[in-house]
Coordinates of C-alpha atoms and ligand atoms in Angstrom, one line a residue:
M109 CA 109.3 75.0 100.5
T110 CA 105.9 74.1 99.1
D111 CA 105.5 71.2 96.7
K112 CA 103.0 73.2 94.7
L113 CA 104.2 74.8 91.5
F114 CA 102.2 78.0 90.8
I115 CA 101.3 78.7 87.2
F116 CA 101.3 82.4 86.2
D117 CA 99.9 82.9 82.8
T118 CA 101.0 86.0 80.9
T119 CA 99.4 85.3 77.5
L120 CA 97.3 88.5 77.9
R121 CA 100.3 90.7 78.8
D122 CA 103.7 89.4 77.6
G123 CA 102.0 87.2 74.9
E124 CA 100.1 90.1 73.7
Q125 CA 103.2 92.2 73.2
S126 CA 104.0 90.0 70.2
P127 CA 103.6 92.2 67.1
G128 CA 100.2 91.6 65.7
A129 CA 98.8 89.8 68.7
S130 CA 97.2 92.7 70.4
M131 CA 93.6 91.9 71.4
T132 CA 90.4 93.7 72.1
R133 CA 88.8 93.9 75.5
E134 CA 86.3 91.2 74.5
E135 CA 88.9 88.9 73.1
K136 CA 91.0 89.2 76.3
L137 CA 87.9 88.6 78.4
R138 CA 87.1 85.4 76.5
I139 CA 90.7 84.1 76.9
A140 CA 90.7 85.1 80.6
R141 CA 87.6 82.9 81.1
Q142 CA 89.3 80.0 79.4
L143 CA 92.4 80.5 81.6
E144 CA 90.2 80.4 84.6
R145 CA 88.7 77.1 83.4
L146 CA 92.2 75.9 82.9
R147 CA 92.7 76.8 86.6
V148 CA 95.9 78.7 86.3
D149 CA 96.9 80.3 89.6
V150 CA 97.5 83.8 88.2
I151 CA 96.3 85.6 85.1
E152 CA 98.4 88.6 84.1
A153 CA 95.6 90.4 82.4
G154 CA 97.6 93.3 81.0
F155 CA 99.5 96.5 81.7
A156 CA 96.8 98.9 83.0
A157 CA 98.9 102.1 82.7
S158 CA 99.9 101.4 79.1
S159 CA 96.6 102.5 77.5
N160 CA 93.0 103.2 78.3
G161 CA 92.1 100.1 76.3
D162 CA 94.4 97.9 78.4
F163 CA 93.1 99.5 81.6
E164 CA 89.6 98.6 80.6
A165 CA 90.6 95.1 79.7
V166 CA 92.3 94.5 83.1
K167 CA 89.3 96.0 84.8
A168 CA 86.8 93.8 82.9
I169 CA 88.8 90.7 83.7
A170 CA 89.1 91.7 87.4
D171 CA 85.3 92.1 87.4
V172 CA 84.5 88.6 86.3
I173 CA 87.3 86.2 87.2
K174 CA 86.8 84.6 90.6
D175 CA 89.0 81.5 90.7
S176 CA 92.4 82.8 89.6
T177 CA 94.3 85.8 90.9
V178 CA 94.2 88.7 88.5
C179 CA 97.4 90.6 88.0
S180 CA 98.4 93.8 86.3
L181 CA 101.9 94.8 85.3
A182 CA 103.2 98.3 86.4
R183 CA 106.5 100.1 85.9
A184 CA 108.1 100.9 89.2
N185 CA 106.5 104.3 89.6
D186 CA 103.5 105.6 91.6
R187 CA 101.3 106.4 88.6
D188 CA 101.6 103.0 87.0
I189 CA 101.1 101.2 90.3
A190 CA 98.1 103.3 91.3
R191 CA 96.6 102.7 87.8
A192 CA 97.1 98.9 88.2
A193 CA 95.5 99.0 91.7
E194 CA 92.5 101.0 90.3
A195 CA 92.0 98.5 87.5
L196 CA 92.2 95.6 89.9
K197 CA 89.8 97.1 92.5
S198 CA 87.0 94.7 92.0
A199 CA 89.1 91.5 91.7
A200 CA 88.3 88.6 94.1
S201 CA 92.1 88.1 94.4
S202 CA 94.6 90.6 92.9
R203 CA 98.3 91.1 92.4
I204 CA 100.4 94.1 91.3
H205 CA 103.5 93.1 89.4
T206 CA 106.0 95.9 89.3
F207 CA 109.4 95.9 87.6
I208 CA 112.5 97.9 86.9
A209 CA 115.6 97.0 85.0
T210 CA 118.7 96.1 87.0
S211 CA 121.3 95.1 84.4
E212 CA 124.1 97.6 83.8
L213 CA 123.2 97.8 80.1
H214 CA 119.5 98.7 80.8
M215 CA 120.2 101.0 83.7
E216 CA 122.9 103.0 81.8
K217 CA 121.5 103.0 78.3
K218 CA 117.7 102.8 78.7
L219 CA 116.9 104.2 82.2
R220 CA 119.9 106.5 82.5
M221 CA 119.8 105.8 86.2
S222 CA 122.5 104.9 88.7
R223 CA 122.5 101.7 90.8
E224 CA 121.5 103.7 93.9
Q225 CA 118.6 105.4 92.1
V226 CA 117.3 102.1 90.8
L227 CA 117.6 100.5 94.2
E228 CA 115.6 103.4 95.8
Q229 CA 113.0 103.4 93.1
A230 CA 112.4 99.6 93.5
R231 CA 112.2 99.9 97.2
L232 CA 109.7 102.8 97.2
S233 CA 107.6 101.3 94.5
V234 CA 107.1 98.0 96.3
R235 CA 106.3 99.9 99.5
F236 CA 103.7 102.0 97.6
A237 CA 102.3 98.9 95.9
R238 CA 102.0 97.0 99.2
N239 CA 99.9 99.8 100.6
L240 CA 97.4 99.2 97.8
C241 CA 97.5 95.4 97.5
G242 CA 98.5 92.6 99.8
D243 CA 100.1 90.6 96.9
V244 CA 103.0 92.2 95.2
E245 CA 105.4 90.7 92.7
F246 CA 108.7 92.3 91.9
S247 CA 110.8 91.7 88.7
P248 CA 114.3 93.0 88.1
E249 CA 114.0 93.3 84.3
D250 CA 117.0 91.7 82.5
G251 CA 117.6 90.1 85.9
Y252 CA 119.6 87.2 84.5
R253 CA 122.2 89.6 82.9
S254 CA 122.4 91.7 86.1
D255 CA 125.3 91.8 88.6
P256 CA 124.4 89.2 91.3
D257 CA 125.8 91.4 94.1
F258 CA 123.7 94.3 93.1
L259 CA 120.7 92.1 92.5
C260 CA 121.0 90.7 96.0
R261 CA 120.8 94.2 97.5
V262 CA 117.7 95.1 95.4
L263 CA 115.9 91.9 96.1
E264 CA 116.7 91.9 99.8
A265 CA 115.3 95.4 100.0
V266 CA 112.1 94.7 98.1
I267 CA 111.4 91.6 100.2
A268 CA 111.9 93.7 103.3
E269 CA 109.3 96.2 101.8
G270 CA 106.8 93.3 101.5
A271 CA 107.2 91.8 98.0
T272 CA 105.6 88.4 98.1
T273 CA 106.9 87.0 94.8
I274 CA 110.3 87.6 93.4
N275 CA 110.5 86.9 89.6
I276 CA 113.8 86.5 87.8
P277 CA 113.4 87.4 84.1
D278 CA 115.6 86.2 81.4
T279 CA 114.3 89.0 79.4
V280 CA 116.4 88.4 76.2
G281 CA 116.4 84.6 76.3
Y282 CA 120.2 84.4 77.0
A283 CA 120.2 81.8 79.7
I284 CA 121.4 78.2 79.7
P285 CA 119.4 75.8 81.9
E286 CA 122.1 74.8 84.4
L287 CA 123.5 78.4 84.7
Y288 CA 120.0 79.9 85.1
G289 CA 119.1 77.3 87.8
N290 CA 122.3 78.0 89.7
F291 CA 121.9 81.8 89.3
I292 CA 118.6 81.6 91.2
K293 CA 119.9 79.1 93.7
N294 CA 122.8 81.4 94.5
L295 CA 120.5 84.4 95.0
R296 CA 118.3 82.5 97.3
E297 CA 121.2 81.3 99.4
R298 CA 122.8 84.7 99.7
I299 CA 119.7 86.8 100.4
P300 CA 118.9 86.6 104.2
N301 CA 115.1 87.1 103.8
A302 CA 114.8 85.0 100.6
D303 CA 112.4 82.6 102.3
K304 CA 109.8 85.3 102.8
A305 CA 108.9 85.3 99.1
V306 CA 107.9 82.8 96.5
W307 CA 110.6 82.7 93.7
S308 CA 109.5 82.8 90.1
V309 CA 111.0 82.1 86.7
H310 CA 110.2 84.1 83.5
C311 CA 112.1 82.9 80.4
H312 CA 112.1 84.0 76.8
N313 CA 112.7 81.6 74.1
D314 CA 115.3 83.3 71.9
L315 CA 117.6 80.2 72.0
G316 CA 114.7 77.7 72.2
M317 CA 115.4 77.0 75.8
A318 CA 112.6 78.9 77.7
V319 CA 110.9 75.7 78.9
A320 CA 114.2 74.0 79.8
N321 CA 115.5 77.1 81.6
S322 CA 112.2 77.5 83.5
L323 CA 112.3 73.9 84.7
A324 CA 116.0 74.3 85.7
G325 CA 115.0 77.4 87.7
V326 CA 112.5 75.2 89.5
M327 CA 114.6 72.1 90.1
I328 CA 118.0 73.7 90.7
G329 CA 117.0 77.2 91.8
G330 CA 114.0 76.2 93.9
A331 CA 111.5 78.5 92.2
R332 CA 107.9 77.7 92.8
Q333 CA 106.2 79.8 90.2
V334 CA 106.6 79.6 86.4
E335 CA 105.5 82.5 84.1
C336 CA 104.4 81.2 80.8
T337 CA 102.0 81.7 77.9
I338 CA 99.6 79.5 75.9
N339 CA 101.3 78.2 72.8
G340 CA 104.5 80.0 74.0
L341 CA 103.0 83.2 72.5
G342 CA 105.2 86.2 72.9
E343 CA 107.4 88.7 71.1
R344 CA 110.4 87.4 69.1
A345 CA 110.7 83.7 69.7
G346 CA 108.0 83.8 72.4
N347 CA 107.8 83.0 76.1
C348 CA 108.0 79.7 78.0
S349 CA 105.1 77.6 76.8
L350 CA 102.5 76.8 79.5
E351 CA 101.4 73.4 78.0
E352 CA 104.9 72.1 77.8
V353 CA 105.9 73.1 81.3
V354 CA 102.7 71.8 82.8
M355 CA 102.8 68.5 81.0
A356 CA 106.5 68.0 81.7
V357 CA 105.9 68.4 85.5
R358 CA 102.8 66.2 85.3
T359 CA 104.2 63.5 83.1
R360 CA 107.5 63.3 85.0
R361 CA 106.1 63.7 88.5
D362 CA 108.6 61.0 89.5
Y363 CA 111.4 63.5 88.9
F364 CA 109.8 66.8 89.7
G365 CA 107.7 65.7 92.7
L366 CA 105.5 68.8 92.3
E367 CA 101.8 69.4 92.0
V368 CA 100.2 71.8 89.5
G369 CA 96.6 72.9 89.9
V370 CA 95.9 73.1 86.1
D371 CA 93.0 71.2 84.6
V372 CA 95.0 69.8 81.7
S373 CA 91.8 68.8 79.8
Q374 CA 91.4 72.5 79.0
I375 CA 94.9 72.9 77.4
V376 CA 93.9 72.2 73.8
P377 CA 90.7 74.4 73.9
A378 CA 92.9 77.2 75.3
S379 CA 95.5 76.7 72.6
R380 CA 92.9 76.8 69.9
L381 CA 91.2 79.9 71.3
V382 CA 94.5 81.8 71.6
A383 CA 95.6 80.7 68.1
Q384 CA 92.2 81.7 66.5
T385 CA 92.0 85.0 68.4
T386 CA 95.6 86.2 67.6
G387 CA 96.1 84.5 64.2
F388 CA 99.3 83.0 65.5
V389 CA 98.9 79.4 64.2
V390 CA 100.4 76.5 66.1
Q391 CA 103.1 74.6 64.2
P392 CA 101.9 71.0 63.5
N393 CA 104.8 69.4 65.4
K394 CA 104.5 71.6 68.5
A395 CA 104.6 69.5 71.7
V396 CA 101.2 68.8 73.3
V397 CA 99.1 71.2 71.2
G398 CA 100.4 70.7 67.6
A399 CA 98.1 68.8 65.2
N400 CA 100.7 66.0 64.9
A401 CA 101.7 65.9 68.6
F402 CA 99.8 62.6 69.0
A403 CA 99.8 61.3 65.4
H404 CA 101.8 58.1 64.7
A405 CA 102.7 57.8 61.1
S406 CA 105.2 55.1 61.0
G407 CA 103.8 51.5 60.7
I408 CA 106.0 50.2 63.5
H409 CA 104.7 53.0 65.9
Q410 CA 101.1 52.5 64.8
D411 CA 101.4 48.7 65.4
G412 CA 103.0 49.3 68.8
V413 CA 100.4 51.8 70.0
L414 CA 97.5 49.5 68.9
K415 CA 99.1 46.6 71.0
A416 CA 99.9 48.8 74.0
R417 CA 99.6 52.5 73.9
D418 CA 102.5 53.2 76.2
T419 CA 105.0 51.6 73.7
Y420 CA 105.2 55.0 72.0
E421 CA 102.9 57.4 74.0
I422 CA 103.9 59.1 77.2
M423 CA 100.8 61.2 77.5
R424 CA 97.2 60.6 76.4
A425 CA 95.8 62.9 73.8
E426 CA 92.4 63.0 75.4
D427 CA 93.8 64.0 78.8
V428 CA 95.0 67.3 77.3
G429 CA 91.7 68.0 75.6
W430 CA 92.1 66.4 72.2
S431 CA 89.0 64.8 71.1
A432 CA 88.2 63.2 67.8
N433 CA 86.5 65.9 65.7
R434 CA 83.0 65.7 67.0
I435 CA 80.1 66.5 64.8
V436 CA 78.2 68.6 67.1
L437 CA 75.5 70.3 65.1
G438 CA 73.9 70.3 61.6
K439 CA 71.5 72.3 59.6
L440 CA 68.5 71.0 61.5
S441 CA 69.9 72.1 64.9
G442 CA 67.9 74.8 66.6
R443 CA 68.9 78.0 68.5
N444 CA 68.7 76.2 71.8
A445 CA 71.0 73.4 70.8
F446 CA 73.4 76.0 69.4
K447 CA 73.3 78.1 72.6
Q448 CA 73.8 75.0 74.7
R449 CA 76.9 74.0 72.7
L450 CA 78.3 77.5 73.1
Q451 CA 77.9 77.0 76.9
E452 CA 79.6 73.6 76.8
L453 CA 82.5 75.2 74.9
G454 CA 82.7 77.9 77.6
I455 CA 81.8 80.6 75.1
E456 CA 79.7 83.3 76.8
L457 CA 78.2 85.8 74.3
E458 CA 77.2 88.9 76.2
S459 CA 73.9 89.8 74.6
E460 CA 70.9 88.1 72.9
A461 CA 71.8 90.2 69.8
E462 CA 75.3 88.6 69.7
I463 CA 73.8 85.1 70.1
N464 CA 71.3 85.8 67.3
A465 CA 74.0 87.1 65.0
A466 CA 76.2 84.1 65.7
F467 CA 73.2 81.7 65.2
A468 CA 72.4 83.3 61.8
R469 CA 76.0 82.7 60.7
F470 CA 75.8 79.1 62.0
K471 CA 72.7 78.5 59.9
D472 CA 74.4 80.0 56.9
L473 CA 77.5 77.8 57.4
A474 CA 75.3 74.7 58.0
D475 CA 73.7 75.3 54.6
R476 CA 77.0 75.0 53.0
K477 CA 78.8 72.4 55.2
S478 CA 76.9 69.4 56.3
E479 CA 78.9 68.7 59.5
I480 CA 79.7 71.4 62.0
F481 CA 82.5 70.7 64.4
D482 CA 83.5 72.5 67.7
E483 CA 86.3 74.2 65.8
D484 CA 83.8 75.6 63.3
I485 CA 81.8 77.1 66.1
I486 CA 84.8 78.6 67.8
A487 CA 85.8 80.2 64.5
L488 CA 82.4 81.4 63.8
V489 CA 82.1 83.1 67.2
S490 CA 85.6 84.7 66.9
D491 CA 84.4 86.1 63.6
E492 CA 81.3 87.4 65.3
S493 CA 83.1 89.0 68.2
V494 CA 85.2 91.0 65.8
T495 CA 82.3 92.2 63.8
V496 CA 80.2 93.2 66.8
E497 CA 83.0 95.0 68.5
Q498 CA 84.9 96.8 65.8
E499 CA 83.2 96.5 62.6
H500 CA 83.9 99.3 60.2
Y501 CA 84.4 97.2 57.1
R502 CA 82.3 94.2 56.4
L503 CA 82.2 91.9 53.4
L504 CA 78.8 91.7 51.9
S505 CA 79.4 89.6 48.8
L506 CA 82.2 88.3 46.7
S507 CA 82.3 86.7 43.3
Q508 CA 85.3 85.6 41.4
R509 CA 86.1 83.9 38.1
S510 CA 89.1 81.8 37.5
E511 CA 89.8 79.5 34.6
T512 CA 92.9 77.7 33.4
G513 CA 94.8 80.1 31.1
E514 CA 92.7 83.1 32.0
R515 CA 93.6 85.9 34.4
P516 CA 91.4 85.6 37.5
H517 CA 88.9 88.4 38.2
A518 CA 87.0 89.3 41.3
S519 CA 84.2 91.6 42.3
V520 CA 83.4 92.5 45.9
T521 CA 80.8 94.4 47.8
V522 CA 81.9 95.8 51.1
S523 CA 80.2 98.0 53.6
A524 CA 82.5 100.7 55.0
G525 CA 81.1 102.6 58.0
G526 CA 77.5 101.8 56.8
H527 CA 78.2 102.8 53.1
E528 CA 78.2 100.1 50.5
F529 CA 80.7 100.0 47.7
K530 CA 81.5 97.7 44.9
A531 CA 85.0 97.1 43.4
E532 CA 86.6 94.8 40.8
S533 CA 90.0 93.7 40.0
D534 CA 92.2 91.2 38.2
G535 CA 94.9 89.4 40.1
N536 CA 97.5 86.6 39.9
G537 CA 94.9 84.3 41.6
P538 CA 91.4 84.7 42.9
V539 CA 92.6 85.7 46.4
D540 CA 95.0 88.3 44.9
A541 CA 92.2 89.6 42.7
S542 CA 89.8 89.9 45.6
L543 CA 92.2 91.7 47.9
K544 CA 93.3 94.0 45.1
A545 CA 89.6 94.8 44.5
I546 CA 89.2 95.8 48.1
E547 CA 92.4 97.8 48.2
S548 CA 91.5 99.6 45.0
K549 CA 88.6 101.3 46.9
L550 CA 90.0 101.5 50.4
S551 CA 93.6 102.5 49.6
S552 CA 94.7 101.6 53.0
G553 CA 98.4 101.5 51.9
A554 CA 99.0 98.7 54.5
E555 CA 101.8 96.3 53.8
M556 CA 101.0 92.6 53.9
L557 CA 103.6 90.8 56.1
L558 CA 101.9 87.4 56.2
Y559 CA 99.2 85.4 54.5
S560 CA 98.4 81.9 55.6
V561 CA 95.6 79.4 55.2
N562 CA 94.8 76.5 57.5
A563 CA 92.1 73.9 57.5
I564 CA 90.1 74.3 60.7
T565 CA 89.2 70.7 61.0
S566 CA 91.4 68.1 59.3
G567 CA 90.5 65.2 57.2
S568 CA 88.3 66.6 54.4
T569 CA 88.2 69.3 51.7
E570 CA 84.8 70.2 53.2
S571 CA 86.6 71.8 56.1
Q572 CA 86.5 75.5 56.6
G573 CA 89.6 77.4 55.6
E574 CA 91.0 79.7 58.2
V575 CA 93.0 82.6 56.8
T576 CA 95.4 84.8 58.7
V577 CA 96.5 88.1 57.2
R578 CA 99.1 90.3 59.0
L579 CA 99.3 93.9 57.9
Q580 CA 101.6 96.7 58.9
L581 CA 100.8 100.4 58.7
G582 CA 102.5 103.3 60.3
G583 CA 104.4 101.2 62.7
R584 CA 101.4 99.1 63.8
V585 CA 101.2 95.4 63.1
V586 CA 97.8 93.6 63.3
N587 CA 96.5 90.2 62.4
G588 CA 93.1 89.5 60.9
V589 CA 91.5 86.1 60.9
G590 CA 88.7 85.0 58.7
A591 CA 87.0 81.6 58.3
D592 CA 84.8 80.2 55.6
P593 CA 84.5 77.0 53.6
D594 CA 85.5 79.2 50.6
I595 CA 89.1 80.3 51.1
V596 CA 88.7 83.3 48.8
V597 CA 85.9 84.5 51.0
A598 CA 87.9 83.7 54.2
S599 CA 90.8 85.7 52.7
A600 CA 88.6 88.7 52.1
K601 CA 87.2 88.5 55.6
A602 CA 90.7 88.2 57.1
Y603 CA 91.9 91.2 55.2
L604 CA 88.9 93.3 56.3
A605 CA 89.3 92.1 59.9
A606 CA 92.9 93.3 59.8
L607 CA 91.8 96.6 58.3
N608 CA 89.2 96.9 61.1
K609 CA 91.9 96.5 63.7
L610 CA 94.1 99.1 62.0
Q611 CA 91.0 101.4 62.1
S612 CA 90.4 100.9 65.8
K613 CA 91.7 103.8 67.9
A614 CA 93.1 101.7 70.7
E615 CA 96.6 103.1 71.0
R616 CA 99.1 101.0 72.9
V617 CA 102.3 101.7 74.8
A618 CA 104.4 98.6 74.6
A619 CA 105.5 97.3 77.9
Q620 CA 109.2 97.1 78.4
G621 CA 110.6 93.6 78.6
Ligands
KIV105 O1 110.8 89.8 80.1 C1 110.7 90.6 81.0 O2 111.7 91.1 81.6 C2 109.3 90.9 81.4 C3 109.2 91.7 82.7 C4 108.4 92.9 82.6 C5 108.7 90.7 83.8 O3 108.4 90.6 80.8
ZN106 ZN1 108.9 88.9 79.4

């Protein structure tokens, strides 16, 4: 058994299945580059057969990522597997991850297949995948709720067909650490060829135990791969959180005795990028990446940390990428300095036109805000990528009037598919008035599920406000993010960004699981 623990990141596949978290090709590519900098072992880039958009995203990631294995999910059928192989063709190192459900409930109610049919399909699919790719992972979906006797037969068969990784999903987040660990241990002891594959854990967080279950799968069960997502992103209560698992194993090396290849200084930048791209904000008290994760408020703690940091700190904030908000640029900074800072932040804008547009926004921001921090630049570029890729609606101007005792009023000018229109409305507050003005012309009919405002950098009212708007229309849920020192403007941008996503034609077939 190796003492290396492989980190398999599925932010771009299982994480993306979270309602509203779906990403464009460019957004996925940007996150994939950050995951490569983070040095994760495997990036599950998507589910190539689910839509043309996801196929293109997996392909684009396979084209550029060199240091991590790029993986695509595929249902256990020839079409999905061939599509995954096609998307991964150019990857320096690739993996096909195929799955089929094995619990009685899923086989009977969802697949309407018998045990023997599922066994045969699993076997044939792994055989087919192995002919196309040397690295094949197999997952029995809802594995933890499956009959262990049947699971042993399936897993022995797929290992015999050449599966190199066996992943045991707790698809519905039902497991308890000790039970899950023993479940895997038992499978590994009973399956004669178990040692021919790396065993992997994949836990959902419905009972808040995804990280604990994953670590029990490693320590009790002997798994050597953990599937996880940045910020624990994922549908329902999310997936196992990458930063928590990695920092647990690293901080308690005395107990785990395992090595992880991750560059932990890239954790916070990755967390911010995923939060800003998806609009899923990180709760302040979230371990490792929450804004308060390293903040000591009590006097006794502050005093202790000042005397000796390890009195109350088990990890160092700077090790995981927290830096004091750095003033990086100001209004006198030139295009070259801006471009260089983008490079240092690992942001690669594809064309000179994109850099020019981002630089123009930077200058505009610097006119209104004297200190520009890294976070501001990341927000500005996220904004830019949305407009360049999928702009249909764009905010041109906004003015609003609010006065104590008066009903707020807003007027907006928006460009819609190149045509300019103006609209006005009253509202309960200036944000309400602005969004009502937009809606009065666009009549999208979308239902707002969430509206939230965050300060991008803490510590001052000069900070930019970052607004997330979640809209639902015709069964689709999307998030729009907008940033501006004026939160009314940020709100209008976020609203239009969400409408732009609803406009985009990218249809998606949700992966099972
Ligand atoms: O949760 C799950 O079962 C999955 C599989 C597709 C691996 O995500
Ligand atoms: Zn999953």
